[in-house]
PDB file of C-alpha atoms in Angstrom:
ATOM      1  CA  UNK U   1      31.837  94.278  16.952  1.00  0.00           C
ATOM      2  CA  UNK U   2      32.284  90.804  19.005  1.00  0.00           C
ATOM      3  CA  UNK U   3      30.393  87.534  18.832  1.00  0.00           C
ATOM      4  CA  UNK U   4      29.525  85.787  22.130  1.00  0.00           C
ATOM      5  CA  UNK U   5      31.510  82.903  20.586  1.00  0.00           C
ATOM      6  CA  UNK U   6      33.777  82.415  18.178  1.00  0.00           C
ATOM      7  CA  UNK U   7      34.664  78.967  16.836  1.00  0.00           C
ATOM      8  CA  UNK U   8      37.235  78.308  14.710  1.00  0.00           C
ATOM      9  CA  UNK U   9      37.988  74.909  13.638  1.00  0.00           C
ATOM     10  CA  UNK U  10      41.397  73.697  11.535  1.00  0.00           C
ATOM     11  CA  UNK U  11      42.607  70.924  10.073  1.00  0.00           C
ATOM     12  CA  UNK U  12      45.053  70.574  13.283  1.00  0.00           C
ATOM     13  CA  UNK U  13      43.862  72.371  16.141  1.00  0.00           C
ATOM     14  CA  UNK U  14      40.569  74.032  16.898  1.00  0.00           C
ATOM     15  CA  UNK U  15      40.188  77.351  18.816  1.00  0.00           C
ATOM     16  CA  UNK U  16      37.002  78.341  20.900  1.00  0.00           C
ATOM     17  CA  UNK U  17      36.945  82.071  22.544  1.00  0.00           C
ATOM     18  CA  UNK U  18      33.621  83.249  24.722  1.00  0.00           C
ATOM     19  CA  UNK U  19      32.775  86.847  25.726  1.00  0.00           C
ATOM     20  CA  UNK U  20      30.129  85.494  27.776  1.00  0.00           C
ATOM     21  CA  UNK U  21      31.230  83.402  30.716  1.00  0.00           C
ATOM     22  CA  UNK U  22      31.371  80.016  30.394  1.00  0.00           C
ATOM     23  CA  UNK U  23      29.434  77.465  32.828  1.00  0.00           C
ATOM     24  CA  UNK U  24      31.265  75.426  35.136  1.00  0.00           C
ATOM     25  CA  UNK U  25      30.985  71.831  35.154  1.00  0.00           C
ATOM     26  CA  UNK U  26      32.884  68.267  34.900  1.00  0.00           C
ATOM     27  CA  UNK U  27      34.529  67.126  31.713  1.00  0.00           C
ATOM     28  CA  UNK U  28      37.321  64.489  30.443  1.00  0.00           C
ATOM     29  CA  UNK U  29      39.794  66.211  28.194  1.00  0.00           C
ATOM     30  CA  UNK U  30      38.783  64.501  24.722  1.00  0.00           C
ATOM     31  CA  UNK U  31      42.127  66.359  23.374  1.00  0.00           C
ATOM     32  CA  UNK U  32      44.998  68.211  24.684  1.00  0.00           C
ATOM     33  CA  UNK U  33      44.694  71.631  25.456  1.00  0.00           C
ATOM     34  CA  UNK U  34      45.514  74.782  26.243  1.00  0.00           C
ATOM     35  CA  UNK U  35      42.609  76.464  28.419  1.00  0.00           C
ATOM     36  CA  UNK U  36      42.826  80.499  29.126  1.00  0.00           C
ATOM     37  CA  UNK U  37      41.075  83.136  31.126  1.00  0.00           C
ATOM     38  CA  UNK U  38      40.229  86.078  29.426  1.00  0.00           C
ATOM     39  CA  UNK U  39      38.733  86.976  32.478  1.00  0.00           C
ATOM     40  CA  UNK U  40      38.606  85.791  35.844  1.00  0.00           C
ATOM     41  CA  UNK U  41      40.621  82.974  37.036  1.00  0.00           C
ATOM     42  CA  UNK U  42      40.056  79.456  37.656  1.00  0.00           C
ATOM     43  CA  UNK U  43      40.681  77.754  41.295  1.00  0.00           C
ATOM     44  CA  UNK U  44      41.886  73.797  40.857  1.00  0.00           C
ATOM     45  CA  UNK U  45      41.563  71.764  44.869  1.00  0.00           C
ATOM     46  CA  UNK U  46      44.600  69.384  44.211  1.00  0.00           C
ATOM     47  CA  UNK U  47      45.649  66.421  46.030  1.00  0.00           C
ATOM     48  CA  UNK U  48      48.946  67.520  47.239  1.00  0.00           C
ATOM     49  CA  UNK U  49      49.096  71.388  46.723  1.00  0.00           C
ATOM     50  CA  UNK U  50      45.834  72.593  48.059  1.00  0.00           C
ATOM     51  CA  UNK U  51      44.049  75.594  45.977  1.00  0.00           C
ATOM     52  CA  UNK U  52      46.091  76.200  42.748  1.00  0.00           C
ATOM     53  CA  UNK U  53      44.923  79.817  41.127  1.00  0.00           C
ATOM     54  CA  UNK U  54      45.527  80.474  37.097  1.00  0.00           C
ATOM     55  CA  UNK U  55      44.731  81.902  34.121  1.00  0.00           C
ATOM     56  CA  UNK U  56      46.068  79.112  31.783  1.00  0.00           C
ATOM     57  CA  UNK U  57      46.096  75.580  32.335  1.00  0.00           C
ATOM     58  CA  UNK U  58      47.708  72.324  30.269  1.00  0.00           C
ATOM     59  CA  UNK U  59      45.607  69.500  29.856  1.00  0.00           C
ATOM     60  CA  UNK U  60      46.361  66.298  27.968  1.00  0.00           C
ATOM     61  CA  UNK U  61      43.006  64.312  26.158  1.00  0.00           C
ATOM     62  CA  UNK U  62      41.972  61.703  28.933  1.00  0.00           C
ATOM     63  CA  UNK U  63      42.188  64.060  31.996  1.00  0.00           C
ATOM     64  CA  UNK U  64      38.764  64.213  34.028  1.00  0.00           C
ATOM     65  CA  UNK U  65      38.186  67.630  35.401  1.00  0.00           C
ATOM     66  CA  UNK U  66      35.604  67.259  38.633  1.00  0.00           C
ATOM     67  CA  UNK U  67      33.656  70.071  38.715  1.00  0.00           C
ATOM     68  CA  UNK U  68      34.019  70.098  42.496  1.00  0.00           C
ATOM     69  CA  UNK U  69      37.411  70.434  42.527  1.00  0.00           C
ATOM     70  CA  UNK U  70      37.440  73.608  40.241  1.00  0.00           C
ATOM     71  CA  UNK U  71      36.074  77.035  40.909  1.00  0.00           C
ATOM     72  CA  UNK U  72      35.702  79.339  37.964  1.00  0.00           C
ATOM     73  CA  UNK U  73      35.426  83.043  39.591  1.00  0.00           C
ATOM     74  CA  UNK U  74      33.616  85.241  36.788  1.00  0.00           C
ATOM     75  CA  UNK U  75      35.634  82.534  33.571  1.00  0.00           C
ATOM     76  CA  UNK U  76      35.331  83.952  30.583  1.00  0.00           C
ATOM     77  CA  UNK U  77      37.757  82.189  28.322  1.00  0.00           C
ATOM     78  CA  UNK U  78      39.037  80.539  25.670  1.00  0.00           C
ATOM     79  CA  UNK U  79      39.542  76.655  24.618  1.00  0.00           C
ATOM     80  CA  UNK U  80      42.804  76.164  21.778  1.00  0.00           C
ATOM     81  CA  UNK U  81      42.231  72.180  21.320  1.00  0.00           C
ATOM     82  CA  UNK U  82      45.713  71.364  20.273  1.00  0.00           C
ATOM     83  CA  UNK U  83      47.458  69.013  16.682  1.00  0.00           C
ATOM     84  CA  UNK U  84      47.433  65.384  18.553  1.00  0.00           C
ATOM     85  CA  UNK U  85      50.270  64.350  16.437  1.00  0.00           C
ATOM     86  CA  UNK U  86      52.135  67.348  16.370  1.00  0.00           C
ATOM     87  CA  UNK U  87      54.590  69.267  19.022  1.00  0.00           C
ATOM     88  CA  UNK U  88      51.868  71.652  20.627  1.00  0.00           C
ATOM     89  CA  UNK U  89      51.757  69.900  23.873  1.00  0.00           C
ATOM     90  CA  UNK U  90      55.474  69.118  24.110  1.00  0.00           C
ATOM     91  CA  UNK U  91      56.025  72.870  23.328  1.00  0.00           C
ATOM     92  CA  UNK U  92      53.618  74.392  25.227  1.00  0.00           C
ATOM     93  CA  UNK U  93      54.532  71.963  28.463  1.00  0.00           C
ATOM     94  CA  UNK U  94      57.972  73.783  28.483  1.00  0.00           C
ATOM     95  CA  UNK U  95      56.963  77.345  28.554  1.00  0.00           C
ATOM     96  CA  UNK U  96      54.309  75.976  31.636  1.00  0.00           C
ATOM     97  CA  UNK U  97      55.572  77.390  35.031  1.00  0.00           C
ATOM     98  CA  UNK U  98      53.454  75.184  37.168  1.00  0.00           C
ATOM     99  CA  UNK U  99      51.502  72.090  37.957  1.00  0.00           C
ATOM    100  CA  UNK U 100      48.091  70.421  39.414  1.00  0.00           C
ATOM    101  CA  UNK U 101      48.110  67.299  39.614  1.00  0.00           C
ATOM    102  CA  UNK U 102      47.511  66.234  36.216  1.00  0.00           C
ATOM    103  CA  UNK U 103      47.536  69.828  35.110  1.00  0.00           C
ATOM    104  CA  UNK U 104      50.178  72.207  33.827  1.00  0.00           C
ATOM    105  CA  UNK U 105      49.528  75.848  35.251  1.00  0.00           C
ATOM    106  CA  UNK U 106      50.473  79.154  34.549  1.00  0.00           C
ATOM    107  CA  UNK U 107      52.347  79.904  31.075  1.00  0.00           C
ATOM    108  CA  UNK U 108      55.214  81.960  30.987  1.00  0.00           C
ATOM    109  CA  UNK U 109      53.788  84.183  27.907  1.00  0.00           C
ATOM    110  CA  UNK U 110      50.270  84.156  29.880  1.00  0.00           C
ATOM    111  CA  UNK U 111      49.569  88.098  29.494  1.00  0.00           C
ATOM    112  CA  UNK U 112      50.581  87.988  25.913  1.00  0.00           C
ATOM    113  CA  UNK U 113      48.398  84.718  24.858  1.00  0.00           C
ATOM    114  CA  UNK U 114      45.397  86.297  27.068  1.00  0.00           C
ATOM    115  CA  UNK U 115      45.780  89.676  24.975  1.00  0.00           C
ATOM    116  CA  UNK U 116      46.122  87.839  21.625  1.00  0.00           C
ATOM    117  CA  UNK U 117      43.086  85.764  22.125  1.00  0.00           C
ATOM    118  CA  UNK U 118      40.675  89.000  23.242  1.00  0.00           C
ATOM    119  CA  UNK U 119      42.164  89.949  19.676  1.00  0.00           C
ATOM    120  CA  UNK U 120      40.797  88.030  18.026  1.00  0.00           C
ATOM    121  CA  UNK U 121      37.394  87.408  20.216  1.00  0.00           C
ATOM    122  CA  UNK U 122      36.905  91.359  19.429  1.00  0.00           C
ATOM    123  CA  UNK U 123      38.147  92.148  16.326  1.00  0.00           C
ATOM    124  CA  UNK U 124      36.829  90.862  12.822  1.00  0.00           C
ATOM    125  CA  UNK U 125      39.437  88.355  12.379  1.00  0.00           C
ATOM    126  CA  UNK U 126      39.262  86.259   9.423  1.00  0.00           C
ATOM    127  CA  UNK U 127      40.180  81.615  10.015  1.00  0.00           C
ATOM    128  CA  UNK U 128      43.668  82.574   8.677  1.00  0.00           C
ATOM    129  CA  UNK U 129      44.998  85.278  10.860  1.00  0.00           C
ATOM    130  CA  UNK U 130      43.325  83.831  13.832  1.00  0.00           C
ATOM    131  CA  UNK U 131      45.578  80.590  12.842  1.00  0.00           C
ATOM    132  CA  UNK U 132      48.957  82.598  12.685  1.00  0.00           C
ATOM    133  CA  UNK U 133      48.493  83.794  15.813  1.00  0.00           C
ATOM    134  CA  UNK U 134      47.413  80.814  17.487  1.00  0.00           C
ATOM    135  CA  UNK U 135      50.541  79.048  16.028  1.00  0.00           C
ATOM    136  CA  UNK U 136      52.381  82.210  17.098  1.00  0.00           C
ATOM    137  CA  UNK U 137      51.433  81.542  20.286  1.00  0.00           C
ATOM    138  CA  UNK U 138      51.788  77.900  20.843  1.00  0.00           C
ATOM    139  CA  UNK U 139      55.260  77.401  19.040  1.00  0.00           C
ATOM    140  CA  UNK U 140      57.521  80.056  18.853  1.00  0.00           C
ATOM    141  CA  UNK U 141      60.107  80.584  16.222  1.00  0.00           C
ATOM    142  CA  UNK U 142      62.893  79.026  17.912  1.00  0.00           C
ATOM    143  CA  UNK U 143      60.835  75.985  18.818  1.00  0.00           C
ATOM    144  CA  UNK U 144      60.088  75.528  14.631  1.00  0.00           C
ATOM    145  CA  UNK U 145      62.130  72.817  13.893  1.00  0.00           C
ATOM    146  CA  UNK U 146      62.417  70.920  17.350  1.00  0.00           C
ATOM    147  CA  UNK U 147      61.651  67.824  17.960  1.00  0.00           C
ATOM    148  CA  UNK U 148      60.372  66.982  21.662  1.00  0.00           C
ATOM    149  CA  UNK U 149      58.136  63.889  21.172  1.00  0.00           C
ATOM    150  CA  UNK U 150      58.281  60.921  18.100  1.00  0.00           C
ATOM    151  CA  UNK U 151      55.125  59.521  17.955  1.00  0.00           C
ATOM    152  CA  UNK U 152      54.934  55.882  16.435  1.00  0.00           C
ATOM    153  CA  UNK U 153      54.271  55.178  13.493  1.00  0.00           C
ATOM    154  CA  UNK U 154      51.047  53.228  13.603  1.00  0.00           C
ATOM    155  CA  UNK U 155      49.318  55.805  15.459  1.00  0.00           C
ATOM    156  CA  UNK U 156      49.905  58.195  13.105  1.00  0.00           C
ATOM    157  CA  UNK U 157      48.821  55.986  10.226  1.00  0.00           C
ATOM    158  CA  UNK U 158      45.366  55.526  12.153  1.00  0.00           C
ATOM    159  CA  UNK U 159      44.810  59.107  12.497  1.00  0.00           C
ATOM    160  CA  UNK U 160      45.326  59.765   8.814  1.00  0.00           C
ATOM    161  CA  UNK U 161      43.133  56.667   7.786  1.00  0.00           C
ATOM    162  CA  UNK U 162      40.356  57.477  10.543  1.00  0.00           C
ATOM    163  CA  UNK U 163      40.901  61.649   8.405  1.00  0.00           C
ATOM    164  CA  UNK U 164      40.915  59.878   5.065  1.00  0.00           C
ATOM    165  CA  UNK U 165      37.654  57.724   5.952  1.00  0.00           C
ATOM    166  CA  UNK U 166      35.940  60.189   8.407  1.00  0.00           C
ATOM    167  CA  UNK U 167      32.521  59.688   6.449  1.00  0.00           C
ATOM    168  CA  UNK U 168      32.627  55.699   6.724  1.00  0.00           C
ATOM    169  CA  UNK U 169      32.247  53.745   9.920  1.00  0.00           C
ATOM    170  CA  UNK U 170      35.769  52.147   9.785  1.00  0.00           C
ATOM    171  CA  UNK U 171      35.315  49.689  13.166  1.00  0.00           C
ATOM    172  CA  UNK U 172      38.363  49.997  16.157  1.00  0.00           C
ATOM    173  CA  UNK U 173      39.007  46.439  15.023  1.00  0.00           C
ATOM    174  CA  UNK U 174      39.789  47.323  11.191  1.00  0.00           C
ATOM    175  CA  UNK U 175      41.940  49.858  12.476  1.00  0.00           C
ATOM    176  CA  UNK U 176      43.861  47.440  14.570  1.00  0.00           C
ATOM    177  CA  UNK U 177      44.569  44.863  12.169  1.00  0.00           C
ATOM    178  CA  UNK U 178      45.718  47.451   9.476  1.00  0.00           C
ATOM    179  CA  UNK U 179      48.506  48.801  12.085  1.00  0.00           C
ATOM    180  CA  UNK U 180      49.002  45.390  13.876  1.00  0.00           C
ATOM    181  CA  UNK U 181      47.689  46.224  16.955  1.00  0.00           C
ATOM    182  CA  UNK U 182      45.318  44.734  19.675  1.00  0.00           C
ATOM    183  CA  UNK U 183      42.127  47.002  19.763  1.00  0.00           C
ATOM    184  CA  UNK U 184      42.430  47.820  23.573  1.00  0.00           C
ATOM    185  CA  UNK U 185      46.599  49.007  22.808  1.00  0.00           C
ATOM    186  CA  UNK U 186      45.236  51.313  20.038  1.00  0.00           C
ATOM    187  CA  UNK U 187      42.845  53.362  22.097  1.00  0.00           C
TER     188      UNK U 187
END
């Protein structure tokens, strides 16, 4: 038995999977992440390498997707909205075979990661197994204990304050000052 969606939402990533295809449109990236086909492919018009075809695409938070530069031919997919503080991104950028633009395409793994995720979008998987293999997927065991990015300090002390505080309205400006920081260099 499958669920049109499934949502499944962690303390460090976040993982969306349709069965029903998913409507195209624009968007900014509010996190990084790690977008997949289940079916179909997706069509990206770049700049400098024309029509780009894949089944999984990169994206860091900030990038604006313009819906008429992307055509989704019969998308059904999934969304795996990635730790912003952790090595998901720097991991996953390495195992990425291509690019668009601003856009990492084709993972080397694709087949496997589009298999695991129709997994779990048709099986009765429970938040913690569909975590293991998420992280499965997204770091492997040899990339455990690697370091590819340090993020400072103060950013990561704002994330876990903005975490520890997410049901008072802490302003940009208190965060700032607590991290020393001009508002406009925190965001």
């Amino acid at each position: 038995m499958s669920s049109a969606v499934k949502l499944f939402i962690w303390r460090d990533r976040s993982l969306f999977v349709s069965s029903v295809p998913v409507p195209q449109r624009g968007f900014t990236a509010a996190a990084d992440q790690l977008v997949v086909c289940l079916q179909g492919e997706v069509h990206v018009h770049t700049q400098h390498d024309g029509v780009v075809a894949g089944r999984t695409f990169l994206m860091r938070a900030g990038t604006a997707v313009d819906e008429s530069q992307v055509d989704t031919v019969d998308l059904i997919g999934a969304a795996c909205y990635l730790n912003p503080i952790g090595q998901d991104y720097h991991v996953l950028k390495g195992f990425m075979t291509g690019r668009a633009d601003d856009v990492f395409v084709g993972h080397k793994q694709e087949q496997r990661i589009i298999e695991r995720l129709r997994y779990i979008r048709d099986n009765p998987v429970g938040a913690n197994e569909a975590y293991q293999i998420l992280d499965e997927l997204i770091i492997p065991p040899e990339m455990r204990d690697k370091v590819l990015y340090e993020f400072d300090p103060r950013i990561v002390r704002t994330l876990q304050r903005i975490k520890e505080t997410v049901r008072e309205n802490v302003t940009i400006a208190d965060l700032a000052e607590e991290v020393h920081l001009s508002e406009s260099r925190l965001v």
